[in-house]
Short mmCIF file of C-alpha atoms and ligand atoms in Angstrom, two decimals:
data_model
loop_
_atom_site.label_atom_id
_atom_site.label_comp_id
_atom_site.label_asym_id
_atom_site.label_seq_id
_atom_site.Cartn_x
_atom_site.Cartn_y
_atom_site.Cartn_z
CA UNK A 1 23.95 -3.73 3.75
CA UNK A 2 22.27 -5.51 6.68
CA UNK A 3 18.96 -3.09 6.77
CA UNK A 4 16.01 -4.06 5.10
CA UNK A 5 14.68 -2.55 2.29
CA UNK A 6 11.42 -1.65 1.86
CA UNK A 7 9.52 0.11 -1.27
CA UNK A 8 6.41 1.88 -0.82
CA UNK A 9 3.95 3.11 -3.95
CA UNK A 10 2.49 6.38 -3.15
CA UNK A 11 4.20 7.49 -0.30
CA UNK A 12 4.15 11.15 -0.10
CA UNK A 13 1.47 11.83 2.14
CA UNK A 14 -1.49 9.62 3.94
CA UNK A 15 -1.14 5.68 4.60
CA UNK A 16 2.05 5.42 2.47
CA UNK A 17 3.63 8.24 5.00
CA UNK A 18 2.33 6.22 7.78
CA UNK A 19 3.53 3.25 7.07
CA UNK A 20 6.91 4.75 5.77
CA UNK A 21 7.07 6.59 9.13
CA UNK A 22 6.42 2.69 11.13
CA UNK A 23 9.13 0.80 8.99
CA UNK A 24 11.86 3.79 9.40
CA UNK A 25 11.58 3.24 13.17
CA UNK A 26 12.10 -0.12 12.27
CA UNK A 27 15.62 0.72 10.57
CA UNK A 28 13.91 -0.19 7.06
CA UNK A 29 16.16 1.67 4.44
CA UNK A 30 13.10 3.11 2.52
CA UNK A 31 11.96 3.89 -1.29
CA UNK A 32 9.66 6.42 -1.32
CA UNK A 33 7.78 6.05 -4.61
CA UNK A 34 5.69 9.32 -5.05
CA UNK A 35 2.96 10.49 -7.91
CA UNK A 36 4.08 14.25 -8.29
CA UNK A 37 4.27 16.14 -5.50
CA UNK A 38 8.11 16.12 -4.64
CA UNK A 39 8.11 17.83 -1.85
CA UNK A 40 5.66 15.98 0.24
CA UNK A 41 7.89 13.05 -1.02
CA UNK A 42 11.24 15.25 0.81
CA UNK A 43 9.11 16.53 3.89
CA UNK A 44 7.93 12.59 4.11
CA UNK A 45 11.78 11.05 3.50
CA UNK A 46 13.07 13.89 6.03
CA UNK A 47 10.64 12.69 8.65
CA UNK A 48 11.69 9.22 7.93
CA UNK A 49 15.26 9.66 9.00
CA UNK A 50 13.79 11.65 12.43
CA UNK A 51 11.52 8.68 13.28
CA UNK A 52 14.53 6.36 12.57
CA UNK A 53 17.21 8.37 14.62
CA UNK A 54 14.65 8.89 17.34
CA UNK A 55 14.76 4.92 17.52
CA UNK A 56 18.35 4.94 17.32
CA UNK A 57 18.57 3.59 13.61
CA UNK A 58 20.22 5.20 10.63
CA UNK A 59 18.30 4.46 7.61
CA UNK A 60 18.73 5.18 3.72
CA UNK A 61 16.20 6.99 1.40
CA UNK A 62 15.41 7.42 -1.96
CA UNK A 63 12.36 9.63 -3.11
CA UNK A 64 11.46 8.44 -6.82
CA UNK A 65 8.69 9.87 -9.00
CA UNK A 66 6.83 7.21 -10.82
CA UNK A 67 3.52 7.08 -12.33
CA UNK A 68 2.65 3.01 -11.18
CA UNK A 69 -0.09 2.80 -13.83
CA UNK A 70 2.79 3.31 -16.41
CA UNK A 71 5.03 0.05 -17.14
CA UNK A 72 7.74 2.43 -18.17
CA UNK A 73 7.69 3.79 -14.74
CA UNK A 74 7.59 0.78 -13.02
CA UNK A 75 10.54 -0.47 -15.18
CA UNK A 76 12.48 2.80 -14.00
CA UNK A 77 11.34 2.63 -10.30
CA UNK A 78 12.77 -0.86 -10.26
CA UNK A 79 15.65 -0.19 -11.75
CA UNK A 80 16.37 2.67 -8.92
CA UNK A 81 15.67 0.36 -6.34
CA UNK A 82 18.11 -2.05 -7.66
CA UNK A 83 20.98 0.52 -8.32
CA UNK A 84 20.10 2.33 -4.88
CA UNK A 85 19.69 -0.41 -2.49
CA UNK A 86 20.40 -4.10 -4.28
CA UNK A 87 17.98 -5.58 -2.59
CA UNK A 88 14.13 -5.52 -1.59
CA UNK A 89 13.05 -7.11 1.56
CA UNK A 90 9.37 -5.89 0.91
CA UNK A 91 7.09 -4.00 -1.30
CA UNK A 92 3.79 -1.97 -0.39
CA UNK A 93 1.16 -1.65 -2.94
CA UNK A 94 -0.09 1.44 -1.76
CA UNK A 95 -0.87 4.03 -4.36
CA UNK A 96 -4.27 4.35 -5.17
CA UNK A 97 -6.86 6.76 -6.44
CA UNK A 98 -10.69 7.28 -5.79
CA UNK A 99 -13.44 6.56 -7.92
CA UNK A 100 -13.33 9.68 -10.84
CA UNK A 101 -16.60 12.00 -10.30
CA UNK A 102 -17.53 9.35 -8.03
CA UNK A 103 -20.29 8.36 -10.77
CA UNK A 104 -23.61 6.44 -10.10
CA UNK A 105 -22.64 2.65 -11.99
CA UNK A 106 -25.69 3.57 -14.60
CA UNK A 107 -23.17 6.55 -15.25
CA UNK A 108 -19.99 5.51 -14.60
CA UNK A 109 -17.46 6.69 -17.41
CA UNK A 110 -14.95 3.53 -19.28
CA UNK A 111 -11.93 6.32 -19.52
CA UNK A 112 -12.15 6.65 -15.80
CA UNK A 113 -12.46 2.99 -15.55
CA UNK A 114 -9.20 2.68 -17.53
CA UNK A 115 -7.15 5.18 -15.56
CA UNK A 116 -8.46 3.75 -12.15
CA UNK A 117 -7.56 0.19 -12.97
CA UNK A 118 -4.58 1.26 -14.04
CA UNK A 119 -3.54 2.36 -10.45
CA UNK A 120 -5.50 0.70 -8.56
CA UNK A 121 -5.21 -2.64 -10.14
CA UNK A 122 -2.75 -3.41 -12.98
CA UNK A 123 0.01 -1.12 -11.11
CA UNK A 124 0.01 -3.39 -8.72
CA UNK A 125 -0.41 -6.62 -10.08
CA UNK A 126 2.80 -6.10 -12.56
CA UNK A 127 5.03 -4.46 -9.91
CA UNK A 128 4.31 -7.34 -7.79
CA UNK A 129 5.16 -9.50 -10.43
CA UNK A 130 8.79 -8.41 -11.36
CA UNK A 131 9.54 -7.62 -7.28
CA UNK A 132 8.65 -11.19 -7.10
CA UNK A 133 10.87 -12.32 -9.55
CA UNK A 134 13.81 -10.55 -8.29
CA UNK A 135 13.00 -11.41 -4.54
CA UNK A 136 13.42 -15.72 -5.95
CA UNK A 137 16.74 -14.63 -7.49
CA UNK A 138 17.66 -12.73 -3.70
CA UNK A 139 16.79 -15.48 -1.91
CA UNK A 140 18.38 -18.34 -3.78
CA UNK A 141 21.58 -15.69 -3.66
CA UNK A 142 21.27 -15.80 0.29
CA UNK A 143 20.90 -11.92 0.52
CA UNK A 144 17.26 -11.70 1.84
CA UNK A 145 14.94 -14.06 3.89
CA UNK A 146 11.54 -14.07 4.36
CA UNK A 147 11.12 -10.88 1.90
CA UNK A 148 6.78 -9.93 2.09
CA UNK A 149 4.62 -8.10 -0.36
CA UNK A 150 1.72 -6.57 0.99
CA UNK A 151 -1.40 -4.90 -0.63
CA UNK A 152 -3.51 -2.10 1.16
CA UNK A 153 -7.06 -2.43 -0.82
CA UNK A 154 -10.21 -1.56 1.44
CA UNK A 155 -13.13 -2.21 3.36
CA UNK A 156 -14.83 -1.27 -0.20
CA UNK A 157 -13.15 -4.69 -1.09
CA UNK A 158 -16.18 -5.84 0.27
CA UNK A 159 -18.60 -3.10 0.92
CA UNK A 160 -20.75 -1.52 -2.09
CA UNK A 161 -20.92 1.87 -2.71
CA UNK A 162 -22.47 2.05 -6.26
CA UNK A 163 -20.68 5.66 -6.83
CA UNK A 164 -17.35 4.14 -6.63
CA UNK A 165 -18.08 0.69 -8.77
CA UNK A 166 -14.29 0.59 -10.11
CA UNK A 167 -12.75 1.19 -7.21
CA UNK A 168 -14.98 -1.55 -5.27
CA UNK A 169 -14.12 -3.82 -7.72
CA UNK A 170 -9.92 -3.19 -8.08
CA UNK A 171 -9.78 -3.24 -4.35
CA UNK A 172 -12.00 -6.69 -4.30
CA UNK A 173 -9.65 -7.84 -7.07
CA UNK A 174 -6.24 -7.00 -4.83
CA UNK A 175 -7.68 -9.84 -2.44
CA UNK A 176 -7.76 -12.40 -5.03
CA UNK A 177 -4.47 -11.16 -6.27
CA UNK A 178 -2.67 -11.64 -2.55
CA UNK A 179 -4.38 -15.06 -2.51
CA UNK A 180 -2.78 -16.05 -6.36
CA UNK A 181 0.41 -14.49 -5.24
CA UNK A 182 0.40 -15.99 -1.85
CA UNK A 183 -0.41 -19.93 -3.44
CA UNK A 184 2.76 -19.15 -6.43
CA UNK A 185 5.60 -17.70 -3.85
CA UNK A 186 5.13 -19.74 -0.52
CA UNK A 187 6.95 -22.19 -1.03
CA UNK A 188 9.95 -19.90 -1.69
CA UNK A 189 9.23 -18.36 0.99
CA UNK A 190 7.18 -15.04 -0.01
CA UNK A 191 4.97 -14.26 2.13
CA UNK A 192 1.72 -12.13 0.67
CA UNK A 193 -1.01 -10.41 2.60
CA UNK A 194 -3.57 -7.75 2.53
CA UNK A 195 -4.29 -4.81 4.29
CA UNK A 196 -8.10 -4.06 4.52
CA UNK A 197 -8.22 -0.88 6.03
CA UNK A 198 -11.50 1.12 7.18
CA UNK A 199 -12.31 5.14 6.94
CA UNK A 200 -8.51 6.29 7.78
CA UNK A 201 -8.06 10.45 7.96
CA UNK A 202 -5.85 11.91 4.88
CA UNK A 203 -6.44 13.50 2.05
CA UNK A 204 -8.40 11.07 0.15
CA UNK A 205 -10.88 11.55 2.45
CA UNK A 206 -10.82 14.75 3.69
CA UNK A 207 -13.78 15.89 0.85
CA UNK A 208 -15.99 13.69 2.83
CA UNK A 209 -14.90 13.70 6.44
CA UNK A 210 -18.06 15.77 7.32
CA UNK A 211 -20.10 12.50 6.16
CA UNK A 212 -17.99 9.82 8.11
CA UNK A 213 -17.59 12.47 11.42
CA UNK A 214 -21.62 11.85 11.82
CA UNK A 215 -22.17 8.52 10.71
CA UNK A 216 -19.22 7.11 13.05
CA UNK A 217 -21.12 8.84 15.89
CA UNK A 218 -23.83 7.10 14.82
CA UNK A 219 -22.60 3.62 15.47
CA UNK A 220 -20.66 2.98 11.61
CA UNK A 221 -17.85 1.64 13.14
CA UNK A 222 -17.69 -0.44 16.04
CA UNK A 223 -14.91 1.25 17.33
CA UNK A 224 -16.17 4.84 17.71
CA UNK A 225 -13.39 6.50 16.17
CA UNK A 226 -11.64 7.37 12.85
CA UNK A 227 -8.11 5.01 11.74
CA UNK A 228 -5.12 6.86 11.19
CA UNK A 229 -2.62 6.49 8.53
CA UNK A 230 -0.23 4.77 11.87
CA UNK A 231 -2.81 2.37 12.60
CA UNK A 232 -2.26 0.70 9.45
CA UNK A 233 1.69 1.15 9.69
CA UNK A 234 1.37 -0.43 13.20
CA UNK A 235 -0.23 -3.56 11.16
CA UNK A 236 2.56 -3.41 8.63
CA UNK A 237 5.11 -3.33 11.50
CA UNK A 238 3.89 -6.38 12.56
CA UNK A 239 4.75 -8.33 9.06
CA UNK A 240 7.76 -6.67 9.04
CA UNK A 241 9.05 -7.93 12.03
CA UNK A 242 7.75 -11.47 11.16
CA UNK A 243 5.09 -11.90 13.83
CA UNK A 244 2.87 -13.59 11.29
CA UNK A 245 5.35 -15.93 10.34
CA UNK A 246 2.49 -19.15 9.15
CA UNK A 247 0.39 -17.20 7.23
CA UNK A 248 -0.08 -16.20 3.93
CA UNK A 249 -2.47 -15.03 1.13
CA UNK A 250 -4.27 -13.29 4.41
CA UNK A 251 -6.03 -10.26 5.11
CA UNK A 252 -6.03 -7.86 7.74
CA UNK A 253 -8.77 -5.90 8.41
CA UNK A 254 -7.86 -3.06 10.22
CA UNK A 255 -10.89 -1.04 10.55
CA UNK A 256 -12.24 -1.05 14.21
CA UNK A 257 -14.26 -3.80 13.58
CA UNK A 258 -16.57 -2.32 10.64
CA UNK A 259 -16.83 -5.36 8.92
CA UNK A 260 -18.48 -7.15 12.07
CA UNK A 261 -22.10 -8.10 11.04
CA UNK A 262 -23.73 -7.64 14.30
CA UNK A 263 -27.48 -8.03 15.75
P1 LIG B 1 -4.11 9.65 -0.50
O1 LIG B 1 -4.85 10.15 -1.67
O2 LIG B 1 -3.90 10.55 0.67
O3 LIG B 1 -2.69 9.08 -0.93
C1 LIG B 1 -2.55 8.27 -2.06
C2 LIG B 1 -1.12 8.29 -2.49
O4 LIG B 1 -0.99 7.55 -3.71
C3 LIG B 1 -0.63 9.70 -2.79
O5 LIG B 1 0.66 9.85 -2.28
C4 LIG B 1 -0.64 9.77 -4.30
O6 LIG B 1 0.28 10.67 -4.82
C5 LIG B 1 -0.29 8.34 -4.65
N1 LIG B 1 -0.67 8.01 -6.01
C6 LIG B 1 -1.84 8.21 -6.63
N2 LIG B 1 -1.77 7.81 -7.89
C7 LIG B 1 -0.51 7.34 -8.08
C8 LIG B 1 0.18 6.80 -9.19
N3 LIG B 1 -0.42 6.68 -10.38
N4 LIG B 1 1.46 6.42 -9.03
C9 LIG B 1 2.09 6.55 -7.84
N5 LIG B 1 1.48 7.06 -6.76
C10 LIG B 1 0.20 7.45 -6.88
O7 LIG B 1 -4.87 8.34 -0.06
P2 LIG B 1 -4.73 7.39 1.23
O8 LIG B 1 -5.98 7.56 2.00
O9 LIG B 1 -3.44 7.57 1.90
O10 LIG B 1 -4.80 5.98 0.51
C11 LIG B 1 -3.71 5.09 0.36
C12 LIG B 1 -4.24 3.75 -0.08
O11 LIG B 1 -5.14 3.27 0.92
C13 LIG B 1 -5.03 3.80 -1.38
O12 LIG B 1 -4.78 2.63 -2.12
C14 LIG B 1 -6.47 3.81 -0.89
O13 LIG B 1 -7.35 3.28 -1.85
C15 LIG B 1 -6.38 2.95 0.35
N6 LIG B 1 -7.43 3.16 1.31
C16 LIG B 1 -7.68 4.37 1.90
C17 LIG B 1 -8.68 4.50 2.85
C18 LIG B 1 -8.99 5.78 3.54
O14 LIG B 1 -10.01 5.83 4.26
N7 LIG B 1 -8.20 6.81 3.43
C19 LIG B 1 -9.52 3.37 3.22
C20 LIG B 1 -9.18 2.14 2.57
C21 LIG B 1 -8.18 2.06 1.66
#
């Protein structure tokens, strides 16, 4: 029971499969929390174990449908974490959904509010909250050290798009949560950062890849090119493996340089 452990919300396909895909050739033993789509969840654990082998680990994982806006679900995912694995070495607040009809703010809709907040927001302050609490009682037992929890929220943390005011605002709000998680668990040795990332290719964006395809030839981003889901595994790799070891309550932007203000 050496490996890490390593849970990931929303998993299935996009960043969460990136990342998942990083940490597995890591030798991460991996929970693979997905929405609904089971299969992506399978095609995404099966690929785990061929990144791993590839890198000449042999990893664990468990797929595990749960809804992270429910607290019954999170209760349940925890729970198979703990009976699976014993342990949790780091979680990734990943899971997240777009803005619902992607509403003008004069327009915007408060049952859409609701169920955004839910996942975007509230999902992951409460999970954070009892992982935390079970990674003090692991580390006062001596079974992990150093264990990380780690937020992906968004350039639209900071950027306004007034179609998408919820989701600006629960990703803007996942900053100030790292930063109250980071100040309560340091010195216990928690560390807890954020993951800003730019316009990264999957799903979520595919509806409006036509828009981002011209205006990053137009200059958007600095670097002249879309992310990928491994760009921001690549930056969770890094925490992983402790290369950030004096800080906390940080953010990472990794978005080829879009938040730059430049003349
Ligand atoms: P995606 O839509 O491809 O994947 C999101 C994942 O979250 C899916 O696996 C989905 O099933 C899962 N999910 C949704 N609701 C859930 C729930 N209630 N419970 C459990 N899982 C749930 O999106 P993508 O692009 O991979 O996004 C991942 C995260 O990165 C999200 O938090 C998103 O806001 C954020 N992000 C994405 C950017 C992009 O350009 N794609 C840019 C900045 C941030």
């Amino acid at each position: 029971m050496d490996r890490p452990t390593t849970l990931i919300t929303g998993a299935s396909r996009g960043i969460g499969r990136g990342i998942s895909l990083s940490l597995a050739a890591l030798g991460h033993d991996l929970v693979i929390n997905y929405a609904g789509n089971q299969e992506a969840a399978e095609q995404t654990a099966r690929d785990c174990h061929r990144a791993a082998t590839e890198a000449g680990h042999d990893i664990q994982t468990l797929t595990f449908q749960a809804n992270i806006g429910s607290p019954q679900d999170r209760d349940r995912l925890l729970e198979a974490t703990q009976d699976r694995f014993g342990r949790i070495d780091m979680l990734i607040n990943n899971a997240g959904i777009t803005s619902i009809g992607r509403q003008d703010i004069l327009e915007a809709k408060e049952e859409n509010f609701d169920q955004l907040m839910a996942v975007n927001l509230k999902g992951p302050f409460f999970l954070s909250q009892q992982i935390a609490k079970w990674m003090l009682k692991l580390i006062e037992s001596g079974t992990v050290n150093n264990p990380k929890i780690i937020s992906i929220s968004s350039i639209s943390a900071h950027t306004v798009s007034v179609n998408r005011a919820d989701y600006c605002m629960a990703k803007a709000a996942l900053g100030m949560m790292t930063k109250l998680y980071g100040v309560r668990l340091a010195a216990a040795g928690i560390r807890v950062y954020e993951i800003c990332p730019g316009i990264i290719a999957s799903d979520m964006t595919a509806p409006v890849k036509a828009k981002y395809d011209k205006l990053i030839a137009e200059g958007l981003t600095p670097m002249p090119r879309w992310g990928e889901p491994s760009d921001i595994g690549k930056a969770v790799a890094a925490i992983a493996q402790d290369l950030l070891p004096y800080s906390t309550g940080e953010v990472i932007n990794v978005d080829g340089g879009f938040h730059l203000r430049s003349l």
